[in-house]
Amino acid sequence: MAHTRIGDLLKNGTVGTLISLQGWVRTKREGKGVGFLEVNDGSCLASIQVVVDLESLGDALRQVATGAAVQVAGCLVTSQGKGQRVEVQAQTLTLVGPADAETYPLQKKRHSFEFLREIAHLRPRTNSFGAVFRVRNACAMAIHEFFQERGFLWVHTPLITTSDCEGAGERFQVTSLNLTQPGLPSTLDFAADFFGRPAYLTVSGQLEAEIMALAFTNVYTFGPTFRAENSNTSRHLAEFWMVEPEMAFCDLEGDADLAEAFLKHIFRAVLERCPEDMAFFQERISDRVLANAQTIIEQPFARITYTEAIAILEQSDRSFAFPVQWGMDLQSEHERFLAEVHFQRPVVVMDYPAGIKAFYMRLNDGDDPQRQTVRAMDILAPGIGEIVGGSQREERLEILEQRLESVGLHPADYWWYLDLRRFGSVPHAGFGLGFERLVQFMTGMGNIRDVIPFPRYPQNAEF
Amino acid sequence: MAHTRIGDLLKNGTVGTLISLQGWVRTKREGKGVGFLEVNDGSCLASIQVVVDLESLGDALRQVATGAAVQVAGCLVTSQGKGQRVEVQAQTLTLVGPADAETYPLQKKRHSFEFLREIAHLRPRTNSFGAVFRVRNACAMAIHEFFQERGFLWVHTPLITTSDCEGAGERFQVTSLNLTQPGLPSTLDFAADFFGRPAYLTVSGQLEAEIMALAFTNVYTFGPTFRAENSNTSRHLAEFWMVEPEMAFCDLEGDADLAEAFLKHIFRAVLERCPEDMAFFQERISDRVLANAQTIIEQPFARITYTEAIAILEQSDRSFAFPVQWGMDLQSEHERFLAEVHFQRPVVVMDYPAGIKAFYMRLNDGDDPQRQTVRAMDILAPGIGEIVGGSQREERLEILEQRLESVGLHPADYWWYLDLRRFGSVPHAGFGLGFERLVQFMTGMGNIRDVIPFPRYPQNAEF
């Protein structure tokens, strides 16, 4: 008999039919003459209850403990009591792979997320991490779907690079030189390295995405990105996934329109496709999860300039730890005040001071020279702060060259990036969204290390 | 007026309507009283013809050269002659970004792929690379679709790792130590490195995918992978994308079933969604493209054991450069003979000698001890050779420990991989497919460097 996934059985299984299932035992208990197994196969949050007659299957049941893999054939019957529609009356119970009841680390009790991080190879078998990785998958596919429906191409930008998107950022170096041999020379010969010069892991695919946008009009990247920042926080990873759409013939307003439609689509899609997992997060992880999603979905985002944001902050009666002053970068406390207190909904802040933003952002014309701004935007959302950062790119060759030089970069290193402004340059814009931050926000998980299967952070690259 | 993508205009545009479009000029020519522009926006292979009245728009047209970005508004009319249904009678022509006719590297002539690799920032604007990257996108999305429809989760396995999937393989090292400073110590202190020990770029996500399969039953990875192999060939990249499904409660036959259904789906989907691009490859790149796709789609794959393959090769009247002998790895000439000459369709070869395959592959029971085999499979296709490699994994703890030791690896380094066999172990299997090899096969492109936007290979990490 073909095996049916447990999610299908619970949702669509017909009472009275014979079925077969496979999965892992979450709990086992014995009643009067019968035993009960909760079996889960990862297809949904819920486990299915399997009722085992002790007289006929008692021997088989005795070999089975929490964590064991089993195969069950039996009749799907209406569930007595509890929250489930159906359960299985077992006719056969086969132990596929045992688990030792004494040593299996995931016993039926609450484990701390810190402890579960130490056993990242087993934590996907818990309710919380099962839900996280199903939502992560649904979120990733909603991202593809959003862009593909709009005719954007998914482009794969390189991870190993010799260029430097931000002109700063702490990067990992990549080398094929043997660094673990004893007796290294005091100066390494990078001409003998794989790429003939020092190479690094990328911090952003944006510059290459611009290349592709200037051929295909609308593209997006969705792939891994790296930061060698020594940040031991609940919001930083050394390796994370990033989404970066890039659009030709598009200005900052069009960029903000797309980002707003994008966020609304993702949240709607995940709520629709993972209702059980999302209800679990709301109940067990954070009671703000559904409300946060609703603020994204239901209301149009507010839009203000950075200068207006500064005025709002100055006119508020809050005393901030970081004093408010035009030219400063907005701190978390300012971002939260704007989104959570003042607007009580997501807000797009545009036109930031040039001095605090990257070289490739388009300089606004007609500014007071003391208050030069660029076409940058950040989207701030209640409950998380900055969730999207984007900009219109500087498409004017001479101004871009001046900007590179003014921040101490060498235009010659950016020859191909400048070529894009030499040949068929167009207004273009894009944004970046940290995928794990999005999943963290969506699930309410407190630590970003718990929304990626195998987190990389200082001192940790296990698994 | 909203701008319409050129692909939409050519396919669905209504004759007689006013439209606006944006794109890049591929060619310009002048006739009697009129000029003609071919404008492309990357949405499809074809450019749209824009007819420009010289009397009213001659000044504007004079500023426009090949490579320039333009915006055109006008009337969609029935095309006179040639292969297109519609063309545009321009009412306005706006130069958005100029291109200098003298210096723009992509003039209207055939450029060699070698030359175009030097200008990888402009090659997406050519017919060939436009088609390649549209097919690449369609192929990538067909992969997601195939797995998602079957309830597989997309899982993101780590790229930076301290474990070594194959127990061999030339890997890139990743470090946050400053290697470019003068006066390096003769022994580097990896305790001070980011992860507290030497870390590398992954060569496969398989071991971590097994973790996820043993919680979610069916998963797949689709992400970048690295090899520091100094191979300057048309089939090797240092950075490439790989697809690796992994299925719990699955044996090698189930694995081969999935791989066959997978390949058929991908080829069918791309032929259906990119007919114009595929026709271009057939006509301009390789006249085997459509025939190769049909052999994948139309016939059931043959299935033989390695031992049978050796017998077929021995009984053939071919003289091979590498003599045929049980225990040897199949060479390209053998693979081609089997797929192209003997079977004339894709063939799955199963149960390879243990000595030439990786430690994690399941040992077959009951073999002659001199001819011990493992549950490995390769899929060989006419026109390409090996396209998929997979195996059923060794799920028995003791045998896996012995295998690790016999190949000189330390079981303690694989503690979590072994734990999967300690707790709820199940038969499981999966395969790997090199995404660029697939796209190369699909498009007929001769060099793998031409099917990824920014290829990485020895001495090259430009862009």
PDB file of C-alpha atoms in Angstrom, chain A residues 5 22-24 40-43 67-70 96-100 103-105 118-122 124-125 129-130 133-134 136-137 140-141 144-145 148 150-163 171-188 190-191 193-201 208 211-218 220 222-224 226-230 238-239 241 248-249 415-416 419-420 422-427 435 452-454 456-463, chain B residues 5 22-24 40-43 67-70 96-100 103-105 118-122 124-125 129-130 133-134 136-137 140-141 144 148 150-163 171-188 190-191 193-201 208 211-218 220 222-224 226-230 238-239 241 248-249 415-416 419-420 422-427 435 452-454 456-463:
ATOM      1  CA  ARG A   5       1.764  11.914   4.402  1.00  0.00           C
ATOM      2  CA  GLN A  22       5.532   6.431   8.177  1.00  0.00           C
ATOM      3  CA  GLY A  23       7.058   8.804  10.662  1.00  0.00           C
ATOM      4  CA  TRP A  24       8.734   9.360  13.971  1.00  0.00           C
ATOM      5  CA  ASN A  40       4.854  12.963  13.069  1.00  0.00           C
ATOM      6  CA  ASP A  41       6.417  13.049   9.600  1.00  0.00           C
ATOM      7  CA  GLY A  42       7.122  16.786   9.340  1.00  0.00           C
ATOM      8  CA  SER A  43       4.372  17.418   6.795  1.00  0.00           C
ATOM      9  CA  GLY A  67      12.207   9.227  18.627  1.00  0.00           C
ATOM     10  CA  ALA A  68      11.811   5.861  16.930  1.00  0.00           C
ATOM     11  CA  ALA A  69      10.851   5.617  13.256  1.00  0.00           C
ATOM     12  CA  VAL A  70       7.795   3.491  12.610  1.00  0.00           C
ATOM     13  CA  VAL A  96      11.888   0.970  11.197  1.00  0.00           C
ATOM     14  CA  GLY A  97      14.626   2.558  13.305  1.00  0.00           C
ATOM     15  CA  PRO A  98      14.789   2.454  17.101  1.00  0.00           C
ATOM     16  CA  ALA A  99      15.687   5.265  19.467  1.00  0.00           C
ATOM     17  CA  ASP A 100      17.067   4.572  22.875  1.00  0.00           C
ATOM     18  CA  THR A 103      19.820   8.577  25.554  1.00  0.00           C
ATOM     19  CA  TYR A 104      17.515  10.236  22.994  1.00  0.00           C
ATOM     20  CA  PRO A 105      18.035  13.937  23.706  1.00  0.00           C
ATOM     21  CA  GLU A 118      23.498  22.473  20.503  1.00  0.00           C
ATOM     22  CA  ILE A 119      21.577  19.664  18.816  1.00  0.00           C
ATOM     23  CA  ALA A 120      20.643  21.429  15.599  1.00  0.00           C
ATOM     24  CA  HIS A 121      20.617  18.011  13.916  1.00  0.00           C
ATOM     25  CA  LEU A 122      17.632  16.953  16.016  1.00  0.00           C
ATOM     26  CA  PRO A 124      13.877  20.062  13.335  1.00  0.00           C
ATOM     27  CA  ARG A 125      11.963  17.205  15.004  1.00  0.00           C
ATOM     28  CA  PHE A 129      11.459  24.127  14.642  1.00  0.00           C
ATOM     29  CA  GLY A 130       9.128  22.085  12.477  1.00  0.00           C
ATOM     30  CA  PHE A 133      11.172  25.588   8.754  1.00  0.00           C
ATOM     31  CA  ARG A 134       7.775  25.028   7.163  1.00  0.00           C
ATOM     32  CA  ARG A 136      10.586  29.493   6.097  1.00  0.00           C
ATOM     33  CA  ASN A 137       9.851  27.350   3.046  1.00  0.00           C
ATOM     34  CA  ALA A 140      10.747  31.587   0.352  1.00  0.00           C
ATOM     35  CA  MET A 141       8.286  30.302  -2.214  1.00  0.00           C
ATOM     36  CA  HIS A 144       9.672  33.617  -5.831  1.00  0.00           C
ATOM     37  CA  GLU A 145       6.009  33.661  -6.720  1.00  0.00           C
ATOM     38  CA  GLN A 148       7.875  35.558 -11.138  1.00  0.00           C
ATOM     39  CA  ARG A 150       5.534  40.119 -12.307  1.00  0.00           C
ATOM     40  CA  GLY A 151       8.026  38.929 -14.906  1.00  0.00           C
ATOM     41  CA  PHE A 152      11.167  39.346 -12.782  1.00  0.00           C
ATOM     42  CA  LEU A 153      14.038  36.954 -13.547  1.00  0.00           C
ATOM     43  CA  TRP A 154      15.753  35.162 -10.669  1.00  0.00           C
ATOM     44  CA  VAL A 155      19.450  35.870 -11.243  1.00  0.00           C
ATOM     45  CA  HIS A 156      22.336  34.176  -9.489  1.00  0.00           C
ATOM     46  CA  THR A 157      24.966  36.705  -8.557  1.00  0.00           C
ATOM     47  CA  PRO A 158      28.399  35.446  -7.517  1.00  0.00           C
ATOM     48  CA  LEU A 159      29.302  34.726  -3.904  1.00  0.00           C
ATOM     49  CA  ILE A 160      33.036  34.809  -4.418  1.00  0.00           C
ATOM     50  CA  THR A 161      33.987  38.281  -5.504  1.00  0.00           C
ATOM     51  CA  THR A 162      36.876  40.656  -5.776  1.00  0.00           C
ATOM     52  CA  SER A 163      34.690  43.766  -5.724  1.00  0.00           C
ATOM     53  CA  ARG A 171      34.284  40.364   4.732  1.00  0.00           C
ATOM     54  CA  PHE A 172      35.504  36.795   4.842  1.00  0.00           C
ATOM     55  CA  GLN A 173      38.470  36.051   2.659  1.00  0.00           C
ATOM     56  CA  VAL A 174      38.342  32.961   0.431  1.00  0.00           C
ATOM     57  CA  THR A 175      41.518  31.186  -0.535  1.00  0.00           C
ATOM     58  CA  SER A 176      42.847  27.946  -1.956  1.00  0.00           C
ATOM     59  CA  LEU A 177      46.274  28.590  -0.412  1.00  0.00           C
ATOM     60  CA  ASN A 178      47.125  26.042   2.229  1.00  0.00           C
ATOM     61  CA  LEU A 179      46.852  28.058   5.434  1.00  0.00           C
ATOM     62  CA  THR A 180      47.061  25.138   7.820  1.00  0.00           C
ATOM     63  CA  GLN A 181      50.536  24.043   6.783  1.00  0.00           C
ATOM     64  CA  PRO A 182      53.328  24.946   9.201  1.00  0.00           C
ATOM     65  CA  GLY A 183      55.939  27.446   8.090  1.00  0.00           C
ATOM     66  CA  LEU A 184      53.827  29.964   6.213  1.00  0.00           C
ATOM     67  CA  PRO A 185      55.734  32.760   4.496  1.00  0.00           C
ATOM     68  CA  SER A 186      55.354  36.144   6.160  1.00  0.00           C
ATOM     69  CA  THR A 187      53.730  37.495   3.004  1.00  0.00           C
ATOM     70  CA  LEU A 188      51.297  35.336   1.076  1.00  0.00           C
ATOM     71  CA  PHE A 190      48.083  35.841  -3.944  1.00  0.00           C
ATOM     72  CA  ALA A 191      49.225  35.517  -7.541  1.00  0.00           C
ATOM     73  CA  ASP A 193      45.930  31.837  -5.144  1.00  0.00           C
ATOM     74  CA  PHE A 194      42.997  30.358  -7.042  1.00  0.00           C
ATOM     75  CA  PHE A 195      41.787  33.613  -8.535  1.00  0.00           C
ATOM     76  CA  GLY A 196      45.223  35.225  -8.837  1.00  0.00           C
ATOM     77  CA  ARG A 197      44.365  37.879  -6.272  1.00  0.00           C
ATOM     78  CA  PRO A 198      42.623  38.152  -2.893  1.00  0.00           C
ATOM     79  CA  ALA A 199      38.962  37.132  -3.106  1.00  0.00           C
ATOM     80  CA  TYR A 200      36.134  37.520  -0.626  1.00  0.00           C
ATOM     81  CA  LEU A 201      32.627  36.336   0.143  1.00  0.00           C
ATOM     82  CA  GLU A 208      25.794  42.510 -10.260  1.00  0.00           C
ATOM     83  CA  ILE A 211      24.053  44.574 -14.552  1.00  0.00           C
ATOM     84  CA  MET A 212      21.217  42.140 -15.070  1.00  0.00           C
ATOM     85  CA  ALA A 213      18.461  44.741 -14.589  1.00  0.00           C
ATOM     86  CA  LEU A 214      20.026  46.840 -17.321  1.00  0.00           C
ATOM     87  CA  ALA A 215      19.443  43.919 -19.717  1.00  0.00           C
ATOM     88  CA  PHE A 216      16.240  42.277 -18.424  1.00  0.00           C
ATOM     89  CA  THR A 217      14.554  45.337 -16.828  1.00  0.00           C
ATOM     90  CA  ASN A 218      13.315  43.500 -13.721  1.00  0.00           C
ATOM     91  CA  TYR A 220      15.902  39.717  -8.271  1.00  0.00           C
ATOM     92  CA  PHE A 222      17.708  35.396  -3.584  1.00  0.00           C
ATOM     93  CA  GLY A 223      20.767  33.753  -2.156  1.00  0.00           C
ATOM     94  CA  PRO A 224      23.325  33.590   0.620  1.00  0.00           C
ATOM     95  CA  PHE A 226      28.047  36.930   4.354  1.00  0.00           C
ATOM     96  CA  ARG A 227      29.314  39.322   7.046  1.00  0.00           C
ATOM     97  CA  ALA A 228      32.420  38.692   9.099  1.00  0.00           C
ATOM     98  CA  GLU A 229      31.117  41.072  11.750  1.00  0.00           C
ATOM     99  CA  ASN A 230      31.955  39.895  15.242  1.00  0.00           C
ATOM    100  CA  ALA A 238      27.645  35.506   9.577  1.00  0.00           C
ATOM    101  CA  GLU A 239      25.808  33.679   6.779  1.00  0.00           C
ATOM    102  CA  TRP A 241      19.957  34.765   2.844  1.00  0.00           C
ATOM    103  CA  ALA A 248      15.392  49.459 -14.549  1.00  0.00           C
ATOM    104  CA  PHE A 249      13.273  52.469 -15.517  1.00  0.00           C
ATOM    105  CA  TRP A 415      35.088  50.009 -14.363  1.00  0.00           C
ATOM    106  CA  TRP A 416      32.210  47.699 -15.232  1.00  0.00           C
ATOM    107  CA  ASP A 419      30.217  51.201 -17.867  1.00  0.00           C
ATOM    108  CA  LEU A 420      26.566  50.650 -16.981  1.00  0.00           C
ATOM    109  CA  ARG A 422      28.264  54.895 -20.031  1.00  0.00           C
ATOM    110  CA  PHE A 423      26.086  52.706 -22.192  1.00  0.00           C
ATOM    111  CA  GLY A 424      22.319  52.979 -22.047  1.00  0.00           C
ATOM    112  CA  SER A 425      22.109  54.187 -18.455  1.00  0.00           C
ATOM    113  CA  VAL A 426      18.608  54.432 -17.018  1.00  0.00           C
ATOM    114  CA  PRO A 427      17.052  55.424 -13.715  1.00  0.00           C
ATOM    115  CA  PHE A 435      15.388  36.825   4.703  1.00  0.00           C
ATOM    116  CA  ILE A 452      17.952  29.172   9.909  1.00  0.00           C
ATOM    117  CA  PRO A 453      18.687  25.445  10.040  1.00  0.00           C
ATOM    118  CA  PHE A 454      22.405  25.693  10.814  1.00  0.00           C
ATOM    119  CA  ARG A 456      26.870  30.548  11.608  1.00  0.00           C
ATOM    120  CA  TYR A 457      28.069  33.036  14.194  1.00  0.00           C
ATOM    121  CA  PRO A 458      31.305  33.794  16.060  1.00  0.00           C
ATOM    122  CA  GLN A 459      32.901  30.546  17.237  1.00  0.00           C
ATOM    123  CA  ASN A 460      30.186  28.430  15.615  1.00  0.00           C
ATOM    124  CA  ALA A 461      30.152  26.554  12.314  1.00  0.00           C
ATOM    125  CA  GLU A 462      29.117  23.167  13.669  1.00  0.00           C
ATOM    126  CA  PHE A 463      26.971  20.828  11.560  1.00  0.00           C
TER     127      PHE A 463
ATOM    128  CA  ARG B   5       6.942  44.959 -21.501  1.00  0.00           C
ATOM    129  CA  GLN B  22      11.115  51.283 -22.618  1.00  0.00           C
ATOM    130  CA  GLY B  23      14.215  49.397 -23.556  1.00  0.00           C
ATOM    131  CA  TRP B  24      17.605  49.362 -25.207  1.00  0.00           C
ATOM    132  CA  ASN B  40      14.688  45.071 -26.579  1.00  0.00           C
ATOM    133  CA  ASP B  41      13.885  45.049 -22.856  1.00  0.00           C
ATOM    134  CA  GLY B  42      14.966  41.508 -22.007  1.00  0.00           C
ATOM    135  CA  SER B  43      11.426  40.226 -21.566  1.00  0.00           C
ATOM    136  CA  GLY B  67      23.044  50.438 -26.893  1.00  0.00           C
ATOM    137  CA  ALA B  68      21.116  53.564 -25.975  1.00  0.00           C
ATOM    138  CA  ALA B  69      18.145  53.388 -23.616  1.00  0.00           C
ATOM    139  CA  VAL B  70      14.961  54.873 -25.016  1.00  0.00           C
ATOM    140  CA  VAL B  96      16.884  58.008 -21.614  1.00  0.00           C
ATOM    141  CA  GLY B  97      20.565  57.090 -21.601  1.00  0.00           C
ATOM    142  CA  PRO B  98      22.920  57.469 -24.562  1.00  0.00           C
ATOM    143  CA  ALA B  99      25.542  55.021 -25.768  1.00  0.00           C
ATOM    144  CA  ASP B 100      28.523  56.175 -27.708  1.00  0.00           C
ATOM    145  CA  THR B 103      33.032  52.938 -27.963  1.00  0.00           C
ATOM    146  CA  TYR B 104      30.015  50.726 -27.202  1.00  0.00           C
ATOM    147  CA  PRO B 105      31.517  47.218 -27.244  1.00  0.00           C
ATOM    148  CA  GLU B 118      35.472  39.641 -20.920  1.00  0.00           C
ATOM    149  CA  ILE B 119      32.447  41.926 -20.879  1.00  0.00           C
ATOM    150  CA  ALA B 120      30.137  39.828 -18.751  1.00  0.00           C
ATOM    151  CA  HIS B 121      28.490  43.070 -17.613  1.00  0.00           C
ATOM    152  CA  LEU B 122      27.206  43.687 -21.147  1.00  0.00           C
ATOM    153  CA  PRO B 124      23.254  39.782 -21.031  1.00  0.00           C
ATOM    154  CA  ARG B 125      22.204  42.335 -23.673  1.00  0.00           C
ATOM    155  CA  PHE B 129      22.875  35.434 -23.256  1.00  0.00           C
ATOM    156  CA  GLY B 130      19.388  36.863 -23.028  1.00  0.00           C
ATOM    157  CA  PHE B 133      19.445  33.586 -18.611  1.00  0.00           C
ATOM    158  CA  ARG B 134      15.728  33.405 -19.371  1.00  0.00           C
ATOM    159  CA  ARG B 136      18.119  29.479 -16.581  1.00  0.00           C
ATOM    160  CA  ASN B 137      15.338  31.262 -14.694  1.00  0.00           C
ATOM    161  CA  ALA B 140      15.237  27.102 -11.748  1.00  0.00           C
ATOM    162  CA  MET B 141      11.553  27.753 -11.229  1.00  0.00           C
ATOM    163  CA  HIS B 144      11.109  24.528  -7.293  1.00  0.00           C
ATOM    164  CA  GLN B 148       6.921  21.973  -3.972  1.00  0.00           C
ATOM    165  CA  ARG B 150       5.228  16.995  -4.142  1.00  0.00           C
ATOM    166  CA  GLY B 151       5.427  18.454  -0.633  1.00  0.00           C
ATOM    167  CA  PHE B 152       9.216  18.758  -0.456  1.00  0.00           C
ATOM    168  CA  LEU B 153      10.568  21.598   1.710  1.00  0.00           C
ATOM    169  CA  TRP B 154      13.291  23.842   0.310  1.00  0.00           C
ATOM    170  CA  VAL B 155      15.977  23.787   2.991  1.00  0.00           C
ATOM    171  CA  HIS B 156      18.966  26.105   3.190  1.00  0.00           C
ATOM    172  CA  THR B 157      22.051  24.163   4.153  1.00  0.00           C
ATOM    173  CA  PRO B 158      25.136  26.087   5.268  1.00  0.00           C
ATOM    174  CA  LEU B 159      27.843  27.183   2.849  1.00  0.00           C
ATOM    175  CA  ILE B 160      30.492  27.755   5.473  1.00  0.00           C
ATOM    176  CA  THR B 161      31.222  24.468   7.128  1.00  0.00           C
ATOM    177  CA  THR B 162      33.784  22.653   9.203  1.00  0.00           C
ATOM    178  CA  SER B 163      32.675  19.204   8.066  1.00  0.00           C
ATOM    179  CA  ARG B 171      37.891  23.101  -0.798  1.00  0.00           C
ATOM    180  CA  PHE B 172      38.262  26.831  -0.396  1.00  0.00           C
ATOM    181  CA  GLN B 173      39.172  27.972   3.065  1.00  0.00           C
ATOM    182  CA  VAL B 174      37.182  30.854   4.594  1.00  0.00           C
ATOM    183  CA  THR B 175      38.784  33.117   7.143  1.00  0.00           C
ATOM    184  CA  SER B 176      38.382  36.441   8.884  1.00  0.00           C
ATOM    185  CA  LEU B 177      42.098  36.553   9.706  1.00  0.00           C
ATOM    186  CA  ASN B 178      43.860  39.375   7.922  1.00  0.00           C
ATOM    187  CA  LEU B 179      45.907  37.561   5.293  1.00  0.00           C
ATOM    188  CA  THR B 180      46.935  40.617   3.346  1.00  0.00           C
ATOM    189  CA  GLN B 181      48.848  42.284   6.169  1.00  0.00           C
ATOM    190  CA  PRO B 182      52.624  42.053   5.950  1.00  0.00           C
ATOM    191  CA  GLY B 183      54.471  40.004   8.523  1.00  0.00           C
ATOM    192  CA  LEU B 184      52.176  37.016   8.937  1.00  0.00           C
ATOM    193  CA  PRO B 185      53.176  34.518  11.631  1.00  0.00           C
ATOM    194  CA  SER B 186      54.481  31.219  10.288  1.00  0.00           C
ATOM    195  CA  THR B 187      51.585  29.407  11.929  1.00  0.00           C
ATOM    196  CA  LEU B 188      48.157  30.967  11.898  1.00  0.00           C
ATOM    197  CA  PHE B 190      42.762  29.567  14.064  1.00  0.00           C
ATOM    198  CA  ALA B 191      41.465  29.875  17.612  1.00  0.00           C
ATOM    199  CA  ASP B 193      39.630  33.016  13.494  1.00  0.00           C
ATOM    200  CA  PHE B 194      35.923  33.803  13.190  1.00  0.00           C
ATOM    201  CA  PHE B 195      34.693  30.302  13.882  1.00  0.00           C
ATOM    202  CA  GLY B 196      37.517  29.349  16.263  1.00  0.00           C
ATOM    203  CA  ARG B 197      38.846  26.737  13.850  1.00  0.00           C
ATOM    204  CA  PRO B 198      39.532  26.350  10.136  1.00  0.00           C
ATOM    205  CA  ALA B 199      36.341  26.662   8.071  1.00  0.00           C
ATOM    206  CA  TYR B 200      35.661  25.898   4.423  1.00  0.00           C
ATOM    207  CA  LEU B 201      33.142  26.456   1.652  1.00  0.00           C
ATOM    208  CA  GLU B 208      22.774  18.502   6.367  1.00  0.00           C
ATOM    209  CA  ILE B 211      19.239  15.906   8.924  1.00  0.00           C
ATOM    210  CA  MET B 212      16.255  17.745   7.485  1.00  0.00           C
ATOM    211  CA  ALA B 213      14.861  14.698   5.636  1.00  0.00           C
ATOM    212  CA  LEU B 214      14.854  12.768   8.900  1.00  0.00           C
ATOM    213  CA  ALA B 215      12.445  15.382  10.293  1.00  0.00           C
ATOM    214  CA  PHE B 216      10.401  16.481   7.253  1.00  0.00           C
ATOM    215  CA  THR B 217      10.587  13.252   5.162  1.00  0.00           C
ATOM    216  CA  ASN B 218      11.119  15.029   1.818  1.00  0.00           C
ATOM    217  CA  TYR B 220      15.669  19.551  -1.254  1.00  0.00           C
ATOM    218  CA  PHE B 222      19.053  24.415  -4.223  1.00  0.00           C
ATOM    219  CA  GLY B 223      22.002  26.680  -3.659  1.00  0.00           C
ATOM    220  CA  PRO B 224      25.630  27.471  -4.393  1.00  0.00           C
ATOM    221  CA  PHE B 226      32.174  25.280  -4.399  1.00  0.00           C
ATOM    222  CA  ARG B 227      35.171  23.348  -5.658  1.00  0.00           C
ATOM    223  CA  ALA B 228      38.727  24.662  -5.507  1.00  0.00           C
ATOM    224  CA  GLU B 229      39.712  22.243  -8.263  1.00  0.00           C
ATOM    225  CA  ASN B 230      42.209  23.760 -10.645  1.00  0.00           C
ATOM    226  CA  ALA B 238      34.675  26.925  -8.929  1.00  0.00           C
ATOM    227  CA  GLU B 239      31.236  28.219  -7.860  1.00  0.00           C
ATOM    228  CA  TRP B 241      24.526  25.833  -8.095  1.00  0.00           C
ATOM    229  CA  ALA B 248      13.343   9.529   4.079  1.00  0.00           C
ATOM    230  CA  PHE B 249      11.678   6.113   3.795  1.00  0.00           C
ATOM    231  CA  TRP B 415      29.002  12.643  15.641  1.00  0.00           C
ATOM    232  CA  TRP B 416      25.800  14.314  14.484  1.00  0.00           C
ATOM    233  CA  ASP B 419      23.339  10.350  15.656  1.00  0.00           C
ATOM    234  CA  LEU B 420      20.885  10.268  12.745  1.00  0.00           C
ATOM    235  CA  ARG B 422      21.195   6.231  16.471  1.00  0.00           C
ATOM    236  CA  PHE B 423      17.794   7.855  16.781  1.00  0.00           C
ATOM    237  CA  GLY B 424      14.974   6.896  14.445  1.00  0.00           C
ATOM    238  CA  SER B 425      17.173   5.887  11.505  1.00  0.00           C
ATOM    239  CA  VAL B 426      15.312   5.086   8.291  1.00  0.00           C
ATOM    240  CA  PRO B 427      16.245   4.020   4.773  1.00  0.00           C
ATOM    241  CA  PHE B 435      22.417  23.085 -12.170  1.00  0.00           C
ATOM    242  CA  ILE B 452      26.105  31.379 -15.298  1.00  0.00           C
ATOM    243  CA  PRO B 453      26.058  35.181 -15.207  1.00  0.00           C
ATOM    244  CA  PHE B 454      29.484  35.679 -13.604  1.00  0.00           C
ATOM    245  CA  ARG B 456      34.341  31.785 -11.306  1.00  0.00           C
ATOM    246  CA  TYR B 457      37.292  29.715 -12.527  1.00  0.00           C
ATOM    247  CA  PRO B 458      41.057  29.690 -12.084  1.00  0.00           C
ATOM    248  CA  GLN B 459      42.407  33.247 -12.284  1.00  0.00           C
ATOM    249  CA  ASN B 460      38.930  34.716 -12.714  1.00  0.00           C
ATOM    250  CA  ALA B 461      36.598  36.336 -10.190  1.00  0.00           C
ATOM    251  CA  GLU B 462      35.974  39.574 -12.075  1.00  0.00           C
ATOM    252  CA  PHE B 463      32.603  41.340 -11.782  1.00  0.00           C
TER     253      PHE B 463
END
